[in-house]
Structure formats: structure tokens, C-alpha cells
């Protein structure tokens, strides 16, 4: 791979290739961008990469991305603590926040169930969710996992596990198209899916 390039350049291309969705051609284009870009821009990019790795981790309560122990949402005092919206990844949190129609807490699973790939409840943050649902202050769990096979399997599992408890468990309506990821749904669609959520 990357034959004919100077060693440092080949290493950079190989590094880019490890990024999700980046093939050799794109990696080469990115490497050429680095070569041509202003030194200050490249240094700033390199610094951001190191800083993200060093300073961003997961919230101890909801697993959202955070620069401190608790994320912005969990530490915001005026949030409605009676509702928890369950999403697959931090991008789901951003998507729901963009709708402006939700003011509760979140729970980020950091994945979704996929029996075919051997991903079970123990591989995602399911146990944390069950523990959080035991808090008497929590009244509703809103499942906002994707409308993919994995997301639907996860939603079904959550509703089975928590459905027997005193908590109301709801799922976003089908306004979000089948197979769609919550993070890519447009704001209006997601707003409607929230308003039309149904008990499961
Ligand atoms: Zn949090």
C-alpha cells in the first residue's frame, strides 16, 4: 500500500486509512491536503486530534461525550429528570438536541444489539440503563434507537426489560423512515416522531 511515497507520507496515508469510511484514494487525497495546507492549519488540526484524545471521555452517568466527569446535559440543573431518552451514540444526543423539543436526560448505549455479530446486552450500556431506571424520579424512558434491524432489536429488548416496571416506556413514532438512523433524520421529522411517540 502507498508504494512510491516517502515513508512519512505512507505512514500518514496508512493512518488515514484506519478511519471509518476512508479508502486508500481518500487517504491519499487527505495526505496531499496536509502537504499543501498552511503550516498553522495542519498544526491546529494535529493539536485538536491530540486534545480530543486526551480530554474527551464518556460521562459517568449517561455515557455521552464529555470533557468532565458529568456531561453538559447531566449537569444542567433545569433539565427534566423524570425522562430519559435512549440513543445509540453521542450523535443521537446531538440530533435530539437540535429538535429543541426535548429537555430531559439521555442514556447513550454506545452501540446496539446485533445477535448476528455477537453483540449482546453485556456489550452495550444496558445494565447502566436498568440501574438508572430504578431511580424513583424517573417516570418515562423514551427509546430513540435507530430504525435499523439492530436499533429495532435493541428497542424491543429495552421494552421487554423495562416494560414490566412502573415506568412508562415509549418509542419514537415511525415518522423516522424504516432503516434510518436517528442522527440523519431531519429536525422536523424527528420533532414529529417525538410528539407522536407511543407506549411500547
Ligand atoms: Zn451525561
Coordinates of N, CA and C and ligand atoms in Angstrom, one line a residue:
X1 N 0.8 -1.2 0.0 CA 0.0 0.0 0.0 C 0.9 1.3 0.0
X2 N 0.4 2.3 -0.7 CA 1.1 3.6 -0.7 C 2.5 3.5 -1.2
X3 N 2.7 2.6 -2.2 CA 4.1 2.4 -2.7 C 4.5 3.7 -3.5
X4 N 5.8 4.0 -3.4 CA 6.3 5.1 -4.1 C 6.2 6.4 -3.4
X5 N 5.6 6.4 -2.2 CA 5.5 7.6 -1.4 C 6.7 7.6 -0.4
X6 N 7.2 8.8 0.0 CA 8.2 8.8 1.1 C 7.6 8.1 2.3
X7 N 8.4 7.5 3.1 CA 7.9 6.8 4.3 C 6.9 7.5 5.2
X8 N 7.3 8.8 5.5 CA 6.4 9.5 6.4 C 5.0 9.7 5.8
X9 N 5.0 10.0 4.5 CA 3.8 10.2 3.8 C 3.0 8.9 3.8
X10 N 3.6 7.8 3.5 CA 3.0 6.4 3.5 C 2.4 6.1 4.9
X11 N 3.1 6.5 5.9 CA 2.6 6.3 7.3 C 1.3 7.1 7.5
X12 N 1.3 8.3 7.0 CA 0.2 9.2 7.2 C -1.1 8.6 6.5
X13 N -0.8 8.2 5.2 CA -1.9 7.6 4.4 C -2.4 6.3 5.1
X14 N -1.5 5.5 5.6 CA -2.0 4.3 6.4 C -2.8 4.7 7.6
X15 N -2.4 5.8 8.3 CA -3.2 6.3 9.4 C -4.5 6.7 9.0
X16 N -4.7 7.5 7.9 CA -6.0 7.9 7.5 C -6.9 6.8 7.1
X17 N -6.2 5.7 6.5 CA -7.0 4.5 6.0 C -7.7 3.8 7.2
X18 N -7.2 4.0 8.4 CA -7.8 3.3 9.5 C -9.1 4.0 9.9
X19 N -9.3 5.2 9.4 CA -10.5 6.0 9.8 C -11.7 5.4 9.1
X20 N -12.9 5.4 9.8 CA -14.1 4.7 9.2 C -14.5 5.4 7.9
X21 N -14.7 4.5 6.9 CA -15.2 5.0 5.6 C -14.2 5.6 4.7
X22 N -12.9 5.6 5.1 CA -11.8 6.2 4.3 C -11.0 5.1 3.6
X23 N -11.1 5.1 2.3 CA -10.3 4.2 1.5 C -9.0 4.8 1.1
X24 N -8.2 4.0 0.4 CA -6.8 4.5 0.0 C -6.8 5.8 -0.8
X25 N -7.7 5.9 -1.7 CA -7.8 7.1 -2.6 C -8.1 8.3 -1.7
X26 N -9.1 8.2 -0.9 CA -9.4 9.4 0.0 C -8.2 9.7 0.9
X27 N -7.6 8.6 1.5 CA -6.5 8.8 2.4 C -5.3 9.5 1.7
X28 N -5.1 9.2 0.4 CA -4.1 9.9 -0.4 C -4.4 11.3 -0.6
X29 N -5.7 11.6 -0.9 CA -6.1 13.0 -1.1 C -5.9 13.8 0.2
X30 N -6.3 13.2 1.4 CA -6.1 13.8 2.6 C -4.6 14.1 2.9
X31 N -3.8 13.2 2.6 CA -2.3 13.4 2.8 C -1.8 14.5 1.9
X32 N -2.3 14.6 0.7 CA -1.9 15.7 -0.2 C -2.4 17.1 0.3
X33 N -3.6 17.0 0.9 CA -4.2 18.2 1.6 C -3.2 18.7 2.7
X34 N -2.7 17.8 3.5 CA -1.8 18.1 4.6 C -0.5 18.7 4.0
X35 N -0.1 18.1 2.9 CA 1.2 18.6 2.3 C 1.0 20.1 1.8
X36 N -0.2 20.4 1.2 CA -0.4 21.7 0.6 C -0.9 22.7 1.6
X37 N -1.5 22.3 2.7 CA -2.1 23.2 3.6 C -1.1 24.1 4.3
X38 N -1.6 25.2 4.9 CA -0.7 26.1 5.6 C -0.3 25.4 6.9
X39 N 1.0 25.7 7.3 CA 1.5 25.0 8.4 C 0.7 25.2 9.7
X40 N 0.1 26.4 9.9 CA -0.7 26.7 11.1 C -1.9 25.9 11.1
X41 N -2.6 25.7 9.9 CA -3.8 24.8 9.8 C -3.5 23.4 10.2
X42 N -2.4 22.9 9.7 CA -2.0 21.5 10.0 C -1.7 21.3 11.5
X43 N -1.0 22.3 12.0 CA -0.7 22.2 13.5 C -1.9 22.3 14.3
X44 N -2.8 23.1 13.9 CA -4.1 23.2 14.7 C -4.9 21.9 14.6
X45 N -4.9 21.3 13.4 CA -5.6 20.0 13.2 C -4.9 18.9 14.1
X46 N -3.6 18.9 14.1 CA -2.9 17.9 14.9 C -3.2 18.1 16.4
X47 N -3.2 19.3 16.8 CA -3.5 19.7 18.2 C -4.9 19.2 18.6
X48 N -5.8 19.5 17.7 CA -7.2 19.1 18.0 C -7.3 17.6 18.2
X49 N -6.7 16.8 17.3 CA -6.7 15.4 17.4 C -6.2 14.9 18.8
X50 N -5.0 15.5 19.2 CA -4.4 15.1 20.4 C -5.3 15.5 21.6
X51 N -5.8 16.7 21.5 CA -6.6 17.2 22.6 C -7.9 16.4 22.8
X52 N -8.6 16.0 21.7 CA -9.8 15.2 21.8 C -9.5 13.9 22.5
X53 N -8.3 13.3 22.1 CA -8.0 12.0 22.7 C -7.7 12.1 24.1
X54 N -7.0 13.3 24.5 CA -6.6 13.5 25.9 C -7.7 13.9 26.8
X55 N -8.6 14.8 26.3 CA -9.6 15.4 27.2 C -11.0 15.0 27.1
X56 N -11.4 14.3 26.0 CA -12.8 14.0 25.9 C -13.0 12.5 26.3
X57 N -13.9 12.3 27.2 CA -14.2 10.9 27.5 C -15.7 10.7 27.7
X58 N -16.2 9.7 28.4 CA -17.6 9.5 28.5 C -18.1 9.9 29.8
X59 N -19.3 10.5 29.8 CA -20.0 10.9 31.1 C -20.2 9.7 32.0
X60 N -20.0 9.8 33.2 CA -20.1 8.7 34.1 C -21.6 8.3 34.3
X61 N -22.5 9.2 34.0 CA -23.9 8.9 34.3 C -24.6 8.4 33.0
X62 N -24.4 9.1 31.9 CA -25.2 8.7 30.7 C -24.3 8.2 29.5
X63 N -23.0 8.2 29.6 CA -22.1 7.8 28.6 C -22.0 8.7 27.4
X64 N -22.5 9.9 27.5 CA -22.4 10.9 26.4 C -20.9 11.4 26.4
X65 N -20.5 12.0 25.3 CA -19.1 12.6 25.3 C -19.1 13.7 26.3
X66 N -17.9 13.9 27.0 CA -17.8 14.9 28.0 C -16.4 15.3 28.2
X67 N -16.1 16.5 28.6 CA -14.8 17.0 28.9 C -14.6 16.8 30.4
X68 N -15.7 16.6 31.2 CA -15.5 16.4 32.6 C -16.3 15.1 33.0
X69 N -16.3 14.9 34.3 CA -17.0 13.7 34.9 C -18.4 13.6 34.4
X70 N -19.2 14.7 34.5 CA -20.5 14.7 34.0 C -20.7 15.5 32.8
X71 N -21.5 15.1 31.8 CA -21.6 15.8 30.6 C -22.5 17.1 30.8
X72 N -22.6 17.9 29.8 CA -23.3 19.2 29.8 C -24.8 18.9 30.2
X73 N -25.4 17.9 29.6 CA -26.8 17.6 29.8 C -27.1 17.2 31.3
X74 N -26.2 16.2 31.7 CA -26.4 15.7 33.1 C -26.2 16.8 34.2
X75 N -25.3 17.7 33.9 CA -25.0 18.7 34.9 C -25.9 20.0 34.8
X76 N -26.8 20.0 33.8 CA -27.7 21.2 33.6 C -28.8 21.0 34.6
X77 N -28.9 21.9 35.6 CA -29.9 21.8 36.7 C -31.4 21.8 36.2
X78 N -31.7 22.6 35.2 CA -33.1 22.8 34.8 C -33.6 21.7 33.9
X79 N -32.9 20.7 33.7 CA -33.4 19.6 32.8 C -34.4 18.8 33.6
X80 N -35.4 18.2 32.8 CA -36.4 17.4 33.4 C -35.9 16.0 33.7
X81 N -35.7 15.7 34.9 CA -35.0 14.5 35.4 C -36.0 13.3 35.4
X82 N -37.2 13.5 35.0 CA -38.2 12.4 35.0 C -38.2 11.6 33.7
X83 N -37.5 12.1 32.7 CA -37.4 11.4 31.4 C -36.0 11.1 30.9
X84 N -35.8 9.9 30.4 CA -34.5 9.6 29.9 C -34.7 9.1 28.4
X85 N -34.0 9.7 27.5 CA -34.1 9.4 26.1 C -32.9 8.5 25.8
X86 N -33.2 7.3 25.3 CA -32.1 6.3 25.0 C -31.7 6.4 23.5
X87 N -30.4 6.7 23.3 CA -29.9 6.7 21.9 C -28.7 5.8 21.8
X88 N -28.4 5.5 20.5 CA -27.3 4.5 20.3 C -25.9 5.2 20.6
X89 N -25.7 6.4 20.1 CA -24.4 7.0 20.2 C -24.6 8.5 20.5
X90 N -23.4 9.2 20.8 CA -23.5 10.6 21.1 C -24.1 11.4 20.0
X91 N -24.0 11.0 18.7 CA -24.6 11.7 17.6 C -26.1 11.8 17.7
X92 N -26.7 10.7 18.3 CA -28.1 10.7 18.6 C -28.5 11.8 19.6
X93 N -27.7 12.1 20.5 CA -27.9 13.1 21.5 C -28.0 14.5 20.8
X94 N -27.0 14.7 19.9 CA -26.9 16.0 19.2 C -28.2 16.1 18.3
X95 N -28.6 15.0 17.6 CA -29.8 15.1 16.8 C -31.0 15.5 17.5
X96 N -31.2 14.8 18.7 CA -32.4 15.1 19.5 C -32.3 16.5 20.1
X97 N -31.2 17.0 20.5 CA -31.0 18.3 21.0 C -31.4 19.4 19.9
X98 N -31.0 19.1 18.7 CA -31.3 20.0 17.6 C -32.8 20.2 17.4
X99 N -33.6 19.3 17.8 CA -35.1 19.4 17.6 C -35.6 20.5 18.6
X100 N -34.9 20.7 19.7 CA -35.4 21.7 20.7 C -36.6 21.3 21.4
X101 N -37.1 20.1 21.1 CA -38.4 19.7 21.7 C -38.3 18.7 22.9
X102 N -37.0 18.5 23.3 CA -36.8 17.6 24.4 C -35.9 18.3 25.5
X103 N -36.3 18.1 26.7 CA -35.5 18.8 27.8 C -35.1 17.8 28.9
X104 N -35.2 16.5 28.6 CA -34.9 15.5 29.6 C -33.5 15.1 29.6
X105 N -33.2 14.0 30.2 CA -31.9 13.4 30.3 C -31.7 12.4 29.1
X106 N -30.5 11.9 29.0 CA -30.2 10.9 27.9 C -29.5 9.7 28.5
X107 N -29.6 8.6 27.7 CA -28.7 7.5 28.0 C -28.1 7.0 26.7
X108 N -26.8 7.0 26.6 CA -26.1 6.6 25.4 C -25.7 5.2 25.6
X109 N -26.2 4.3 24.7 CA -25.8 2.9 24.8 C -24.4 2.5 24.3
X110 N -23.9 3.4 23.5 CA -22.6 3.2 22.8 C -22.6 1.9 22.0
X111 N -23.7 1.7 21.3 CA -23.9 0.5 20.4 C -25.3 0.1 20.3
X112 N -25.5 -1.0 19.6 CA -26.9 -1.6 19.5 C -26.8 -3.1 19.5
X113 N -27.8 -3.8 19.9 CA -27.8 -5.2 19.9 C -27.7 -5.8 18.5
X114 N -26.8 -6.7 18.3 CA -26.7 -7.4 17.0 C -26.3 -8.8 17.2
X115 N -27.3 -9.7 17.4 CA -27.0 -11.1 17.7 C -26.1 -11.7 16.6
X116 N -26.4 -11.3 15.3 CA -25.6 -11.9 14.2 C -24.1 -11.6 14.3
X117 N -23.8 -10.4 14.9 CA -22.4 -10.0 15.1 C -21.9 -10.4 16.5
X118 N -22.7 -11.1 17.3 CA -22.4 -11.5 18.6 C -22.4 -10.3 19.6
X119 N -23.1 -9.2 19.3 CA -23.2 -8.1 20.3 C -24.5 -8.3 21.1
X120 N -24.3 -8.6 22.4 CA -25.4 -8.8 23.3 C -25.5 -7.7 24.3
X121 N -26.5 -7.8 25.2 CA -26.8 -6.7 26.2 C -25.6 -6.4 27.0
X122 N -24.7 -7.4 27.3 CA -23.5 -7.1 28.1 C -22.4 -6.2 27.3
X123 N -22.6 -6.1 26.0 CA -21.6 -5.4 25.2 C -22.0 -3.9 25.0
X124 N -23.2 -3.5 25.4 CA -23.7 -2.1 25.3 C -24.1 -1.7 26.7
X125 N -24.3 -0.4 26.9 CA -24.5 0.0 28.3 C -26.0 -0.2 28.8
X126 N -26.4 -1.4 28.7 CA -27.8 -1.8 29.1 C -27.9 -1.8 30.6
X127 N -27.0 -2.4 31.3 CA -27.0 -2.5 32.7 C -27.2 -1.2 33.4
X128 N -26.4 -0.2 32.9 CA -26.5 1.2 33.4 C -27.9 1.7 33.3
X129 N -28.5 1.4 32.2 CA -29.9 1.9 31.9 C -30.9 1.4 32.9
X130 N -30.8 0.1 33.1 CA -31.7 -0.6 34.1 C -31.5 0.0 35.5
X131 N -30.2 0.2 35.9 CA -29.9 0.9 37.2 C -30.5 2.3 37.2
X132 N -30.4 3.1 36.2 CA -30.9 4.4 36.2 C -32.4 4.4 36.2
X133 N -33.0 3.4 35.6 CA -34.5 3.4 35.6 C -35.1 3.1 36.9
X134 N -34.2 2.6 37.8 CA -34.7 2.3 39.2 C -34.9 3.5 40.0
X135 N -34.3 4.6 39.6 CA -34.4 5.9 40.3 C -35.9 6.3 40.3
X136 N -36.5 6.5 41.5 CA -37.9 6.8 41.6 C -38.3 8.1 40.9
X137 N -37.3 9.0 40.6 CA -37.6 10.2 40.0 C -37.9 10.0 38.5
X138 N -37.4 8.9 37.9 CA -37.6 8.6 36.5 C -39.0 8.0 36.2
X139 N -39.7 8.7 35.3 CA -41.1 8.3 35.0 C -41.2 7.7 33.6
X140 N -40.4 8.2 32.7 CA -40.5 7.7 31.3 C -39.2 7.4 30.7
X141 N -39.1 6.3 29.9 CA -37.9 6.0 29.1 C -38.4 6.1 27.7
X142 N -37.7 7.0 26.9 CA -38.1 7.2 25.5 C -37.0 6.6 24.6
X143 N -37.4 5.5 23.9 CA -36.4 4.8 23.1 C -36.2 5.5 21.7
X144 N -35.1 6.0 21.5 CA -34.8 6.7 20.2 C -33.6 6.0 19.5
X145 N -33.6 4.7 19.6 CA -32.5 4.0 18.8 C -32.9 4.1 17.3
X146 N -32.0 3.7 16.5 CA -32.2 3.8 15.0 C -33.3 2.9 14.6
X147 N -33.9 3.2 13.4 CA -34.9 2.3 12.8 C -34.3 1.3 11.9
X148 N -33.1 0.7 12.3 CA -32.4 -0.3 11.6 C -32.7 -1.6 12.3
X149 N -32.3 -2.8 11.7 CA -32.6 -4.0 12.4 C -32.0 -4.0 13.8
X150 N -30.8 -3.5 13.9 CA -30.1 -3.5 15.2 C -30.8 -2.6 16.2
X151 N -31.2 -1.4 15.7 CA -31.9 -0.4 16.5 C -33.3 -1.0 17.0
X152 N -34.0 -1.6 16.1 CA -35.3 -2.2 16.5 C -35.2 -3.4 17.5
X153 N -34.1 -4.2 17.3 CA -33.9 -5.3 18.2 C -33.6 -4.7 19.6
X154 N -32.8 -3.7 19.6 CA -32.5 -3.0 20.9 C -33.7 -2.4 21.5
X155 N -34.5 -1.8 20.8 CA -35.8 -1.2 21.3 C -36.7 -2.2 21.9
X156 N -36.8 -3.4 21.2 CA -37.6 -4.5 21.7 C -37.1 -5.0 23.0
X157 N -35.8 -5.2 23.0 CA -35.2 -5.7 24.2 C -35.4 -4.7 25.4
X158 N -35.2 -3.4 25.2 CA -35.4 -2.5 26.3 C -36.9 -2.5 26.8
X159 N -37.8 -2.6 25.8 CA -39.2 -2.6 26.2 C -39.6 -3.8 27.0
X160 N -38.9 -4.9 26.7 CA -39.1 -6.2 27.4 C -38.6 -6.1 28.8
X161 N -37.4 -5.6 28.9 CA -36.7 -5.5 30.2 C -37.4 -4.5 31.1
X162 N -37.8 -3.3 30.6 CA -38.3 -2.3 31.5 C -39.8 -2.2 31.4
X163 N -40.4 -2.9 30.5 CA -41.9 -2.9 30.3 C -42.7 -3.3 31.5
X164 N -42.0 -4.2 32.3 CA -42.7 -4.8 33.4 C -42.6 -3.9 34.6
X165 N -41.8 -2.8 34.6 CA -41.6 -2.0 35.7 C -42.7 -0.9 35.7
X166 N -42.7 0.0 36.8 CA -43.7 1.0 36.9 C -43.5 2.1 35.9
X167 N -42.4 2.1 35.2 CA -42.0 3.1 34.2 C -42.7 3.0 32.9
X168 N -43.1 4.2 32.4 CA -43.7 4.2 31.0 C -42.6 4.2 30.0
X169 N -42.7 3.2 29.1 CA -41.6 3.1 28.1 C -42.2 3.4 26.7
X170 N -41.7 4.4 26.1 CA -42.2 4.8 24.8 C -41.1 4.7 23.7
X171 N -41.6 4.6 22.4 CA -40.7 4.5 21.3 C -41.1 5.6 20.3
X172 N -40.1 6.3 19.7 CA -40.4 7.3 18.7 C -41.3 6.7 17.6
X173 N -42.2 7.5 17.0 CA -43.1 7.0 16.0 C -42.3 6.7 14.7
X174 N -43.0 6.1 13.8 CA -42.4 5.6 12.6 C -42.2 6.8 11.6
X175 N -42.4 8.0 12.1 CA -42.1 9.2 11.2 C -40.7 9.1 10.7
X176 N -39.8 8.5 11.5 CA -38.4 8.3 11.0 C -38.5 7.1 10.1
X177 N -38.1 7.2 8.8 CA -38.2 6.1 7.9 C -37.5 4.8 8.3
X178 N -38.1 3.7 7.9 CA -37.5 2.4 8.2 C -36.1 2.3 7.7
X179 N -35.2 1.8 8.5 CA -33.8 1.7 8.1 C -33.0 3.0 8.4
X180 N -33.7 4.0 8.8 CA -33.0 5.3 9.0 C -32.3 5.4 10.4
X181 N -31.2 6.2 10.4 CA -30.5 6.5 11.6 C -31.1 7.8 12.2
X182 N -31.3 7.8 13.5 CA -31.8 9.0 14.1 C -30.9 10.2 13.9
X183 N -29.6 10.0 13.8 CA -28.7 11.1 13.7 C -28.9 11.8 12.3
X184 N -29.4 11.1 11.3 CA -29.5 11.7 10.0 C -30.9 12.2 9.7
X185 N -31.9 11.9 10.6 CA -33.3 12.4 10.4 C -33.3 13.9 10.4
X186 N -34.1 14.5 9.6 CA -34.2 16.0 9.7 C -35.0 16.4 10.9
X187 N -34.7 17.7 11.3 CA -35.2 18.2 12.5 C -36.7 18.0 12.7
X188 N -37.5 18.4 11.6 CA -38.9 18.3 11.6 C -39.5 16.9 11.8
X189 N -38.9 16.0 11.1 CA -39.3 14.6 11.2 C -39.1 14.1 12.6
X190 N -37.9 14.4 13.2 CA -37.6 13.9 14.5 C -38.5 14.6 15.6
X191 N -38.8 15.9 15.3 CA -39.8 16.5 16.2 C -41.1 15.8 16.3
X192 N -41.6 15.5 15.1 CA -42.9 14.8 15.0 C -42.8 13.4 15.6
X193 N -41.7 12.7 15.3 CA -41.5 11.4 15.9 C -41.5 11.4 17.4
X194 N -41.1 12.5 18.0 CA -41.1 12.7 19.4 C -42.5 12.9 19.9
X195 N -43.2 13.8 19.3 CA -44.5 14.2 19.7 C -45.5 13.0 19.6
X196 N -45.3 12.2 18.5 CA -46.1 11.0 18.3 C -45.6 9.7 18.9
X197 N -44.7 9.8 19.9 CA -44.2 8.6 20.5 C -45.3 7.8 21.1
X198 N -45.1 6.5 21.1 CA -46.1 5.6 21.6 C -45.6 4.7 22.7
X199 N -46.5 4.3 23.6 CA -46.1 3.4 24.7 C -45.9 2.0 24.0
X200 N -44.8 1.4 24.5 CA -44.5 0.0 24.0 C -44.5 -1.0 25.1
Ligands
LIG1 ZN1 -24.3 12.7 31.0

